[in-house]
Each structure stands twice: as C-alpha cells, then as structure tokens.
C-alpha cells in the first residue's frame, strides 16, 4: 500500500469492527483513495463499491475491489510481473521529468519505470491484467521514491529507499465481487443506489490529491503532460476543472451536505479531522438529519510533513510546529439501535485491546444527551477517545 496523506490505516480495525457489527452486505466507499478501507470491508465478504475522481485511485479500485482473486489468471499475472521486472531501463518521460528536472526517483529506477510503463501499454492494454500491473508499478515506484509521502516536493538528499532497485510484486488480491467507479462524489452519489453501509472520507482542507499525487496520475494517464514548477506538476493542475468543491472552505460545507443527503444507506460513517473546517457539532447536525448520531474520536499523530518544522526556500528553519497530534473523528448516523450496536462494538474493541481513552465507551448503549439539535439529530452515547495504535 502506498504512502498516502489522510490514510486510515490506523482506523481500519475499528472501521472493520463497525462494518461487522452493522451486518452490512453492501458498502460504499465514496472517497476511496488507496482503497484501504474498501479492502477491509471486502475482506469481510461485503460487496463494495469504491468511488474516486483520481485516476490512480480508480486503478487501485479496479485491482483490489473490482477484481475477483478467484477469477484472476494468477500464473499469467506472475509471468507478467516477472517480465516487467526483467526489462532493462529505457529513459523516457519519467526519467526526464522526475529524475533529471526533479529528484523523485534515482535515474536508474526512473528509466525502469519508463520501460515497465511502456510495456504495460504495449503488451497488456485491454487485458484484465492491465489495472493489476499498473497498481503493481505504482506501488513499486512508491517504495523507491524520495519524498515524505506527497509529491508537492522531494527531499534534498536522496532517501535511503531510493537506492533500492525497482521491484514489482503481485498485488494481494481479494476474492469476491466489487465495483470501481471513476467520478465526482457530488455527481455519482445520487445514482449509485442503496447500501447497507456508506463510508465517506472527504478531503479536509485546501490541499488537492490531484497535485499531492500528480506523479501517480501521470503514470496512469501516461500522456506526457507539460510539467511546471519545482515539483514538475501536471499543467492541467492549473485547470479549474481539476479542483474539488471539497478543497474550498467556502464551498465544502454545501458540497458535503449535498453528498450526505444524496447517499442512500442504512448506516453512514463520516471520517473527518478536528483541524478541519467543520466542528463536531456541525458534522453531527449535517449527518444526523432524521437519524441518530454518535461521534468517536481518535488520537492521531500529525502527518510527518507537519511535524518536521517550517523552513524557508533555502532550507533554514523559520518556524516552530505548534502541535504534534490531532483527533480523527468518525461520525456515525443511522437508526438508533443500529448506531448503538456499532458504537458498542467499538467500545468492546477498546476493552479487548486495552486502548486508552475516555471512560464510558465500552458500555455505551443508551442515548446520552438526548434532545434535538439544530439538524434534528439525537446524539447516541458520549463522544469517546480511542488510541488507534492499540487497535492493531
């Protein structure tokens, strides 16, 4: 799995427990990213629909969610991986743009990325193996890049991992049915139908995944875009069409409200962050119209880029980091008994693992602080604090 800003790796255990406790047979992951959460749901036998606007995320969804491991020709996939790993480097766009003009990859790896990507188009276009091989290439490139996890910049000295040889691996596929949808949540959500569980993890701030992971976008599109800036971003990053309503403080609340109201589900789980534009009471009001609602809060270390300090263009440290941790939020909304059941399941997970946090989580079953708020929501159980590192 690639390094990814906003990854819910540490929340997967509690999200998996919520999914199991809900009894869901169908689930929606509307901002799927790397598909980490969608994969956790699929691993439980749930039929998952994974949606994202990013082309690289769509490829991941085609690989891990839509592909059925039982139906994949594994000998052919392994042979294809071996073929790509055996190709000599052939300098092309990646070598020129992301190794010579920038320093995302060491030259020998960049040339091998070029060779492998050309071969995937030439030898496997139209094949069921195509998205699986693209996924393998992106993950291999991620393991030898020289960044802190986003592609808005690269480190000044080569990261130690960048000296390792590019090596593609067979993706760890899951059995079962699933669906991959490329599209904007605002447009596709009303057309997706009914789900037992809907998981929403929208962007939290002004930083766009389109630019944070522009190298992966280019590896999928393979369109040799005109690059610009130190990070050699795609020129279409300047196109307003590539901007999301979720990346603007002005437009985000209405966009989220529209998506939440258009998702047809029994249980809604919204992931958010306490450093973002909406407070907990606003999120609960937004999600809880006509439904009961509870919020789980998780201590979380901030992204490494936010912890290393503030530097000027010459590399001199000019600012001090204000805090090293924040809170991840899971707002859960639905019929009262269902919400209480999944909140109680999260509490039992805390008790089983000994995770630290506020009291009152494990036994949460009744309505706490009942009463209509501005959005017509009733709060179920106290807000609770869990340590996700103890949930692994």
GROMACS .gro file of C-alpha atoms in nm:
model
  392
    1UNK     CA    1   0.000   0.000   0.000
    2UNK     CA    2   0.142   0.338  -0.096
    3UNK     CA    3   0.230   0.620   0.141
    4UNK     CA    4  -0.080   0.839   0.147
    5UNK     CA    5  -0.179   1.160   0.320
    6UNK     CA    6  -0.501   1.102   0.515
    7UNK     CA    7  -0.465   0.724   0.508
    8UNK     CA    8  -0.694   0.549   0.754
    9UNK     CA    9  -0.451   0.264   0.815
   10UNK     CA   10  -0.471   0.302   1.191
   11UNK     CA   11  -0.850   0.323   1.192
   12UNK     CA   12  -0.905   0.011   0.982
   13UNK     CA   13  -0.952  -0.217   1.286
   14UNK     CA   14  -1.235  -0.006   1.430
   15UNK     CA   15  -1.390   0.053   1.088
   16UNK     CA   16  -1.381  -0.322   1.025
   17UNK     CA   17  -1.550  -0.381   1.361
   18UNK     CA   18  -1.816  -0.122   1.278
   19UNK     CA   19  -1.879  -0.287   0.943
   20UNK     CA   20  -1.910  -0.633   1.100
   21UNK     CA   21  -2.137  -0.510   1.379
   22UNK     CA   22  -2.364  -0.337   1.128
   23UNK     CA   23  -2.429  -0.664   0.947
   24UNK     CA   24  -2.368  -0.490   0.615
   25UNK     CA   25  -2.368  -0.696   0.297
   26UNK     CA   26  -2.317  -0.396   0.068
   27UNK     CA   27  -2.095  -0.095   0.131
   28UNK     CA   28  -1.995   0.228  -0.040
   29UNK     CA   29  -1.651   0.389  -0.006
   30UNK     CA   30  -1.716   0.724  -0.170
   31UNK     CA   31  -1.367   0.881  -0.148
   32UNK     CA   32  -1.171   0.559  -0.169
   33UNK     CA   33  -0.812   0.681  -0.224
   34UNK     CA   34  -0.584   0.379  -0.184
   35UNK     CA   35  -0.891   0.154  -0.116
   36UNK     CA   36  -0.751   0.056   0.223
   37UNK     CA   37  -1.090   0.079   0.395
   38UNK     CA   38  -1.276  -0.067   0.098
   39UNK     CA   39  -1.041  -0.366   0.109
   40UNK     CA   40  -1.111  -0.416   0.480
   41UNK     CA   41  -1.484  -0.426   0.406
   42UNK     CA   42  -1.439  -0.660   0.109
   43UNK     CA   43  -1.227  -0.894   0.321
   44UNK     CA   44  -1.538  -0.945   0.537
   45UNK     CA   45  -1.737  -1.067   0.237
   46UNK     CA   46  -1.909  -0.732   0.177
   47UNK     CA   47  -1.980  -0.626  -0.181
   48UNK     CA   48  -1.808  -0.288  -0.202
   49UNK     CA   49  -1.844  -0.001  -0.447
   50UNK     CA   50  -1.529   0.218  -0.445
   51UNK     CA   51  -1.552   0.569  -0.592
   52UNK     CA   52  -1.291   0.839  -0.654
   53UNK     CA   53  -1.210   1.116  -0.901
   54UNK     CA   54  -0.839   1.029  -0.917
   55UNK     CA   55  -0.731   0.802  -1.198
   56UNK     CA   56  -0.474   0.626  -0.981
   57UNK     CA   57  -0.741   0.560  -0.715
   58UNK     CA   58  -0.969   0.416  -0.982
   59UNK     CA   59  -0.691   0.180  -1.089
   60UNK     CA   60  -0.644   0.069  -0.727
   61UNK     CA   61  -1.020   0.009  -0.704
   62UNK     CA   62  -1.017  -0.194  -1.024
   63UNK     CA   63  -0.733  -0.402  -0.880
   64UNK     CA   64  -0.834  -0.455  -0.518
   65UNK     CA   65  -1.212  -0.411  -0.522
   66UNK     CA   66  -1.345  -0.497  -0.868
   67UNK     CA   67  -1.106  -0.782  -0.947
   68UNK     CA   68  -1.206  -1.119  -0.800
   69UNK     CA   69  -0.897  -1.312  -0.692
   70UNK     CA   70  -1.075  -1.637  -0.772
   71UNK     CA   71  -1.121  -1.529  -1.134
   72UNK     CA   72  -0.772  -1.387  -1.199
   73UNK     CA   73  -0.528  -1.593  -1.405
   74UNK     CA   74  -0.257  -1.597  -1.141
   75UNK     CA   75   0.009  -1.779  -1.347
   76UNK     CA   76  -0.035  -1.517  -1.621
   77UNK     CA   77  -0.017  -1.235  -1.367
   78UNK     CA   78   0.302  -1.374  -1.212
   79UNK     CA   79   0.455  -1.419  -1.556
   80UNK     CA   80   0.370  -1.060  -1.646
   81UNK     CA   81   0.528  -0.930  -1.324
   82UNK     CA   82   0.841  -1.132  -1.394
   83UNK     CA   83   0.850  -0.995  -1.749
   84UNK     CA   84   0.827  -0.634  -1.628
   85UNK     CA   85   1.091  -0.689  -1.360
   86UNK     CA   86   1.328  -0.828  -1.623
   87UNK     CA   87   1.311  -0.526  -1.855
   88UNK     CA   88   1.622  -0.307  -1.882
   89UNK     CA   89   1.578   0.062  -1.816
   90UNK     CA   90   1.483   0.286  -2.107
   91UNK     CA   91   1.485   0.659  -2.025
   92UNK     CA   92   1.164   0.839  -2.117
   93UNK     CA   93   0.923   1.090  -1.964
   94UNK     CA   94   0.965   0.976  -1.602
   95UNK     CA   95   1.344   0.983  -1.631
   96UNK     CA   96   1.350   1.329  -1.789
   97UNK     CA   97   1.081   1.487  -1.571
   98UNK     CA   98   1.106   1.319  -1.232
   99UNK     CA   99   1.475   1.232  -1.221
  100UNK     CA  100   1.657   1.496  -1.426
  101UNK     CA  101   1.432   1.801  -1.384
  102UNK     CA  102   1.329   1.689  -1.035
  103UNK     CA  103   1.456   1.429  -0.787
  104UNK     CA  104   1.162   1.199  -0.716
  105UNK     CA  105   1.345   0.887  -0.841
  106UNK     CA  106   1.706   0.798  -0.890
  107UNK     CA  107   1.793   0.780  -1.262
  108UNK     CA  108   1.830   0.402  -1.285
  109UNK     CA  109   1.486   0.347  -1.128
  110UNK     CA  110   1.321   0.621  -1.333
  111UNK     CA  111   1.441   0.456  -1.654
  112UNK     CA  112   1.299   0.122  -1.540
  113UNK     CA  113   0.966   0.285  -1.455
  114UNK     CA  114   0.957   0.422  -1.811
  115UNK     CA  115   1.032   0.081  -1.958
  116UNK     CA  116   0.774  -0.101  -1.746
  117UNK     CA  117   0.502   0.157  -1.810
  118UNK     CA  118   0.556   0.143  -2.187
  119UNK     CA  119   0.541  -0.237  -2.178
  120UNK     CA  120   0.215  -0.237  -1.981
  121UNK     CA  121   0.052  -0.030  -2.254
  122UNK     CA  122   0.211  -0.223  -2.538
  123UNK     CA  123   0.165  -0.577  -2.408
  124UNK     CA  124  -0.136  -0.567  -2.174
  125UNK     CA  125  -0.372  -0.286  -2.281
  126UNK     CA  126  -0.727  -0.418  -2.277
  127UNK     CA  127  -0.626  -0.720  -2.069
  128UNK     CA  128  -0.783  -0.795  -1.727
  129UNK     CA  129  -0.425  -0.778  -1.601
  130UNK     CA  130  -0.387  -0.411  -1.701
  131UNK     CA  131  -0.506  -0.241  -1.376
  132UNK     CA  132  -0.330  -0.506  -1.167
  133UNK     CA  133   0.001  -0.436  -1.337
  134UNK     CA  134  -0.044  -0.058  -1.313
  135UNK     CA  135  -0.113  -0.097  -0.942
  136UNK     CA  136   0.198  -0.309  -0.900
  137UNK     CA  137   0.409  -0.049  -1.083
  138UNK     CA  138   0.279   0.243  -0.875
  139UNK     CA  139   0.338   0.054  -0.552
  140UNK     CA  140   0.688  -0.041  -0.667
  141UNK     CA  141   0.767   0.321  -0.757
  142UNK     CA  142   0.634   0.437  -0.420
  143UNK     CA  143   0.877   0.205  -0.243
  144UNK     CA  144   1.178   0.373  -0.412
  145UNK     CA  145   1.068   0.737  -0.425
  146UNK     CA  146   1.245   1.021  -0.244
  147UNK     CA  147   0.961   1.213  -0.081
  148UNK     CA  148   0.799   1.248   0.261
  149UNK     CA  149   0.482   1.092   0.122
  150UNK     CA  150   0.338   1.364  -0.101
  151UNK     CA  151   0.458   1.479  -0.442
  152UNK     CA  152   0.444   1.852  -0.389
  153UNK     CA  153   0.816   1.830  -0.315
  154UNK     CA  154   1.107   1.587  -0.285
  155UNK     CA  155   1.374   1.563  -0.018
  156UNK     CA  156   1.701   1.748  -0.071
  157UNK     CA  157   1.916   1.438  -0.024
  158UNK     CA  158   1.823   1.103  -0.173
  159UNK     CA  159   1.609   0.899   0.066
  160UNK     CA  160   1.783   0.569   0.153
  161UNK     CA  161   1.499   0.366  -0.001
  162UNK     CA  162   1.552   0.539  -0.337
  163UNK     CA  163   1.874   0.338  -0.386
  164UNK     CA  164   1.682   0.008  -0.381
  165UNK     CA  165   1.604  -0.142  -0.721
  166UNK     CA  166   1.250  -0.105  -0.852
  167UNK     CA  167   1.074  -0.438  -0.794
  168UNK     CA  168   0.715  -0.510  -0.890
  169UNK     CA  169   0.517  -0.755  -0.677
  170UNK     CA  170   0.197  -0.948  -0.734
  171UNK     CA  171  -0.083  -0.749  -0.566
  172UNK     CA  172  -0.255  -0.919  -0.273
  173UNK     CA  173  -0.596  -0.964  -0.433
  174UNK     CA  174  -0.920  -1.045  -0.251
  175UNK     CA  175  -1.193  -1.288  -0.358
  176UNK     CA  176  -1.544  -1.163  -0.415
  177UNK     CA  177  -1.743  -0.911  -0.613
  178UNK     CA  178  -1.689  -0.538  -0.611
  179UNK     CA  179  -1.725  -0.228  -0.825
  180UNK     CA  180  -1.491   0.056  -0.921
  181UNK     CA  181  -1.641   0.392  -1.020
  182UNK     CA  182  -1.443   0.688  -1.157
  183UNK     CA  183  -1.631   1.007  -1.084
  184UNK     CA  184  -1.703   1.305  -0.860
  185UNK     CA  185  -1.895   1.213  -0.545
  186UNK     CA  186  -2.125   1.510  -0.598
  187UNK     CA  187  -2.234   1.374  -0.935
  188UNK     CA  188  -2.235   0.999  -0.886
  189UNK     CA  189  -2.366   0.959  -0.530
  190UNK     CA  190  -2.735   1.005  -0.625
  191UNK     CA  191  -2.703   0.736  -0.896
  192UNK     CA  192  -2.534   0.456  -0.701
  193UNK     CA  193  -2.839   0.301  -0.536
  194UNK     CA  194  -2.889   0.170  -0.185
  195UNK     CA  195  -2.616   0.048   0.053
  196UNK     CA  196  -2.622  -0.105   0.397
  197UNK     CA  197  -2.315   0.099   0.494
  198UNK     CA  198  -2.171   0.414   0.340
  199UNK     CA  199  -1.823   0.534   0.440
  200UNK     CA  200  -1.729   0.892   0.350
  201UNK     CA  201  -1.374   1.024   0.386
  202UNK     CA  202  -1.377   1.359   0.202
  203UNK     CA  203  -1.075   1.592   0.170
  204UNK     CA  204  -1.022   1.801   0.482
  205UNK     CA  205  -0.854   2.115   0.352
  206UNK     CA  206  -0.730   2.311   0.051
  207UNK     CA  207  -0.460   2.061  -0.047
  208UNK     CA  208  -0.563   1.859  -0.353
  209UNK     CA  209  -0.490   1.494  -0.405
  210UNK     CA  210  -0.463   1.571  -0.777
  211UNK     CA  211  -0.144   1.767  -0.706
  212UNK     CA  212  -0.032   1.575  -0.396
  213UNK     CA  213  -0.006   1.262  -0.613
  214UNK     CA  214   0.043   1.406  -0.961
  215UNK     CA  215   0.316   1.152  -1.042
  216UNK     CA  216   0.068   0.865  -0.996
  217UNK     CA  217  -0.188   1.050  -1.209
  218UNK     CA  218   0.069   1.075  -1.488
  219UNK     CA  219   0.173   0.710  -1.455
  220UNK     CA  220  -0.189   0.607  -1.508
  221UNK     CA  221  -0.276   0.859  -1.782
  222UNK     CA  222   0.067   0.813  -1.950
  223UNK     CA  223   0.006   1.127  -2.151
  224UNK     CA  224   0.342   1.308  -2.109
  225UNK     CA  225   0.183   1.631  -1.982
  226UNK     CA  226   0.365   1.961  -1.986
  227UNK     CA  227   0.519   1.994  -1.638
  228UNK     CA  228   0.566   2.311  -1.435
  229UNK     CA  229   0.725   2.424  -1.111
  230UNK     CA  230   0.993   2.266  -0.897
  231UNK     CA  231   0.777   1.955  -0.842
  232UNK     CA  232   0.708   1.929  -1.218
  233UNK     CA  233   0.334   1.907  -1.165
  234UNK     CA  234   0.092   1.841  -1.449
  235UNK     CA  235  -0.007   2.160  -1.629
  236UNK     CA  236  -0.374   2.062  -1.604
  237UNK     CA  237  -0.343   2.113  -1.228
  238UNK     CA  238  -0.399   2.477  -1.320
  239UNK     CA  239  -0.730   2.391  -1.484
  240UNK     CA  240  -1.027   2.482  -1.259
  241UNK     CA  241  -1.192   2.157  -1.369
  242UNK     CA  242  -0.938   1.963  -1.164
  243UNK     CA  243  -1.036   2.145  -0.845
  244UNK     CA  244  -1.282   1.996  -0.597
  245UNK     CA  245  -1.556   2.172  -0.404
  246UNK     CA  246  -1.422   1.986  -0.101
  247UNK     CA  247  -1.092   2.179  -0.117
  248UNK     CA  248  -1.252   2.519  -0.054
  249UNK     CA  249  -1.366   2.643   0.286
  250UNK     CA  250  -1.641   2.837   0.111
  251UNK     CA  251  -1.786   2.551  -0.092
  252UNK     CA  252  -1.703   2.246   0.120
  253UNK     CA  253  -1.994   2.259   0.371
  254UNK     CA  254  -2.261   2.268   0.100
  255UNK     CA  255  -2.079   2.001  -0.101
  256UNK     CA  256  -2.064   1.768   0.198
  257UNK     CA  257  -2.426   1.840   0.287
  258UNK     CA  258  -2.530   1.758  -0.070
  259UNK     CA  259  -2.336   1.431  -0.075
  260UNK     CA  260  -2.462   1.318   0.266
  261UNK     CA  261  -2.821   1.388   0.169
  262UNK     CA  262  -2.788   1.204  -0.163
  263UNK     CA  263  -2.629   0.884  -0.029
  264UNK     CA  264  -2.891   0.614   0.022
  265UNK     CA  265  -2.778   0.398   0.314
  266UNK     CA  266  -2.879   0.239   0.641
  267UNK     CA  267  -2.566   0.346   0.826
  268UNK     CA  268  -2.349   0.647   0.744
  269UNK     CA  269  -1.991   0.671   0.871
  270UNK     CA  270  -1.815   1.002   0.806
  271UNK     CA  271  -1.442   1.035   0.869
  272UNK     CA  272  -1.313   1.383   0.948
  273UNK     CA  273  -1.044   1.567   1.141
  274UNK     CA  274  -1.059   1.823   1.419
  275UNK     CA  275  -0.814   2.054   1.237
  276UNK     CA  276  -1.059   2.097   0.950
  277UNK     CA  277  -1.328   2.346   0.859
  278UNK     CA  278  -1.630   2.200   1.040
  279UNK     CA  279  -1.664   2.142   1.414
  280UNK     CA  280  -1.806   1.822   1.563
  281UNK     CA  281  -2.146   1.974   1.636
  282UNK     CA  282  -2.172   2.093   1.275
  283UNK     CA  283  -2.080   1.750   1.143
  284UNK     CA  284  -2.332   1.580   1.371
  285UNK     CA  285  -2.606   1.819   1.263
  286UNK     CA  286  -2.518   1.765   0.897
  287UNK     CA  287  -2.515   1.384   0.923
  288UNK     CA  288  -2.796   1.343   1.171
  289UNK     CA  289  -3.096   1.489   0.994
  290UNK     CA  290  -3.369   1.236   1.062
  291UNK     CA  291  -3.113   0.996   1.213
  292UNK     CA  292  -2.948   0.938   1.548
  293UNK     CA  293  -2.579   1.016   1.561
  294UNK     CA  294  -2.266   0.938   1.764
  295UNK     CA  295  -1.908   1.054   1.726
  296UNK     CA  296  -1.594   0.853   1.804
  297UNK     CA  297  -1.271   1.048   1.849
  298UNK     CA  298  -0.922   0.903   1.798
  299UNK     CA  299  -0.585   1.046   1.898
  300UNK     CA  300  -0.359   1.064   1.594
  301UNK     CA  301  -0.005   1.180   1.521
  302UNK     CA  302   0.002   1.455   1.259
  303UNK     CA  303   0.141   1.387   0.911
  304UNK     CA  304   0.522   1.383   0.908
  305UNK     CA  305   0.537   1.696   0.690
  306UNK     CA  306   0.352   1.887   0.961
  307UNK     CA  307   0.593   1.763   1.230
  308UNK     CA  308   0.937   1.831   1.086
  309UNK     CA  309   0.911   2.211   1.111
  310UNK     CA  310   0.875   2.516   0.891
  311UNK     CA  311   1.160   2.610   0.655
  312UNK     CA  312   1.231   2.890   0.409
  313UNK     CA  313   1.329   2.814   0.044
  314UNK     CA  314   1.699   2.798   0.141
  315UNK     CA  315   1.632   2.523   0.394
  316UNK     CA  316   1.663   2.737   0.710
  317UNK     CA  317   1.414   2.656   0.982
  318UNK     CA  318   1.199   2.965   1.035
  319UNK     CA  319   0.900   2.843   1.234
  320UNK     CA  320   0.802   2.612   1.515
  321UNK     CA  321   0.543   2.335   1.498
  322UNK     CA  322   0.251   2.422   1.724
  323UNK     CA  323   0.134   2.066   1.799
  324UNK     CA  324   0.226   1.710   1.706
  325UNK     CA  325  -0.109   1.534   1.729
  326UNK     CA  326  -0.473   1.587   1.646
  327UNK     CA  327  -0.802   1.397   1.657
  328UNK     CA  328  -0.956   1.183   1.387
  329UNK     CA  329  -1.335   1.171   1.403
  330UNK     CA  330  -1.587   0.908   1.299
  331UNK     CA  331  -1.940   1.047   1.288
  332UNK     CA  332  -2.189   0.759   1.280
  333UNK     CA  333  -2.552   0.817   1.182
  334UNK     CA  334  -2.849   0.590   1.131
  335UNK     CA  335  -3.139   0.422   1.308
  336UNK     CA  336  -3.085   0.440   1.684
  337UNK     CA  337  -3.048   0.070   1.761
  338UNK     CA  338  -2.804   0.025   1.473
  339UNK     CA  339  -2.589   0.320   1.582
  340UNK     CA  340  -2.585   0.195   1.940
  341UNK     CA  341  -2.482  -0.151   1.823
  342UNK     CA  342  -2.180  -0.032   1.625
  343UNK     CA  343  -2.073   0.217   1.893
  344UNK     CA  344  -2.089  -0.064   2.147
  345UNK     CA  345  -1.878  -0.281   1.915
  346UNK     CA  346  -1.614  -0.007   1.901
  347UNK     CA  347  -1.618   0.004   2.279
  348UNK     CA  348  -1.569  -0.370   2.305
  349UNK     CA  349  -1.269  -0.342   2.070
  350UNK     CA  350  -1.121  -0.088   2.309
  351UNK     CA  351  -1.177  -0.320   2.603
  352UNK     CA  352  -1.026  -0.617   2.421
  353UNK     CA  353  -0.711  -0.429   2.319
  354UNK     CA  354  -0.667  -0.218   2.631
  355UNK     CA  355  -0.663   0.102   2.427
  356UNK     CA  356  -0.650   0.415   2.635
  357UNK     CA  357  -0.916   0.680   2.625
  358UNK     CA  358  -1.213   0.839   2.791
  359UNK     CA  359  -1.437   0.628   3.010
  360UNK     CA  360  -1.784   0.524   2.906
  361UNK     CA  361  -1.700   0.383   2.565
  362UNK     CA  362  -1.728   0.011   2.618
  363UNK     CA  363  -2.073   0.019   2.771
  364UNK     CA  364  -2.226   0.285   2.551
  365UNK     CA  365  -2.574   0.163   2.467
  366UNK     CA  366  -2.826   0.425   2.569
  367UNK     CA  367  -2.897   0.770   2.438
  368UNK     CA  368  -2.678   1.025   2.610
  369UNK     CA  369  -2.765   1.391   2.599
  370UNK     CA  370  -3.083   1.310   2.409
  371UNK     CA  371  -3.259   1.605   2.256
  372UNK     CA  372  -3.296   1.762   1.917
  373UNK     CA  373  -3.008   1.973   1.795
  374UNK     CA  374  -3.019   2.222   1.510
  375UNK     CA  375  -3.005   1.945   1.249
  376UNK     CA  376  -3.269   1.721   1.401
  377UNK     CA  377  -3.012   1.468   1.525
  378UNK     CA  378  -3.013   1.279   1.853
  379UNK     CA  379  -2.674   1.202   1.999
  380UNK     CA  380  -2.615   0.840   2.090
  381UNK     CA  381  -2.360   0.774   2.365
  382UNK     CA  382  -2.078   1.005   2.475
  383UNK     CA  383  -1.806   1.115   2.241
  384UNK     CA  384  -1.518   0.877   2.310
  385UNK     CA  385  -1.142   0.885   2.264
  386UNK     CA  386  -0.953   0.578   2.143
  387UNK     CA  387  -0.586   0.521   2.071
  388UNK     CA  388  -0.573   0.357   1.725
  389UNK     CA  389  -0.220   0.230   1.781
  390UNK     CA  390  -0.365  -0.009   2.038
  391UNK     CA  391  -0.626  -0.135   1.792
  392UNK     CA  392  -0.381  -0.302   1.553
   0.00000   0.00000   0.00000
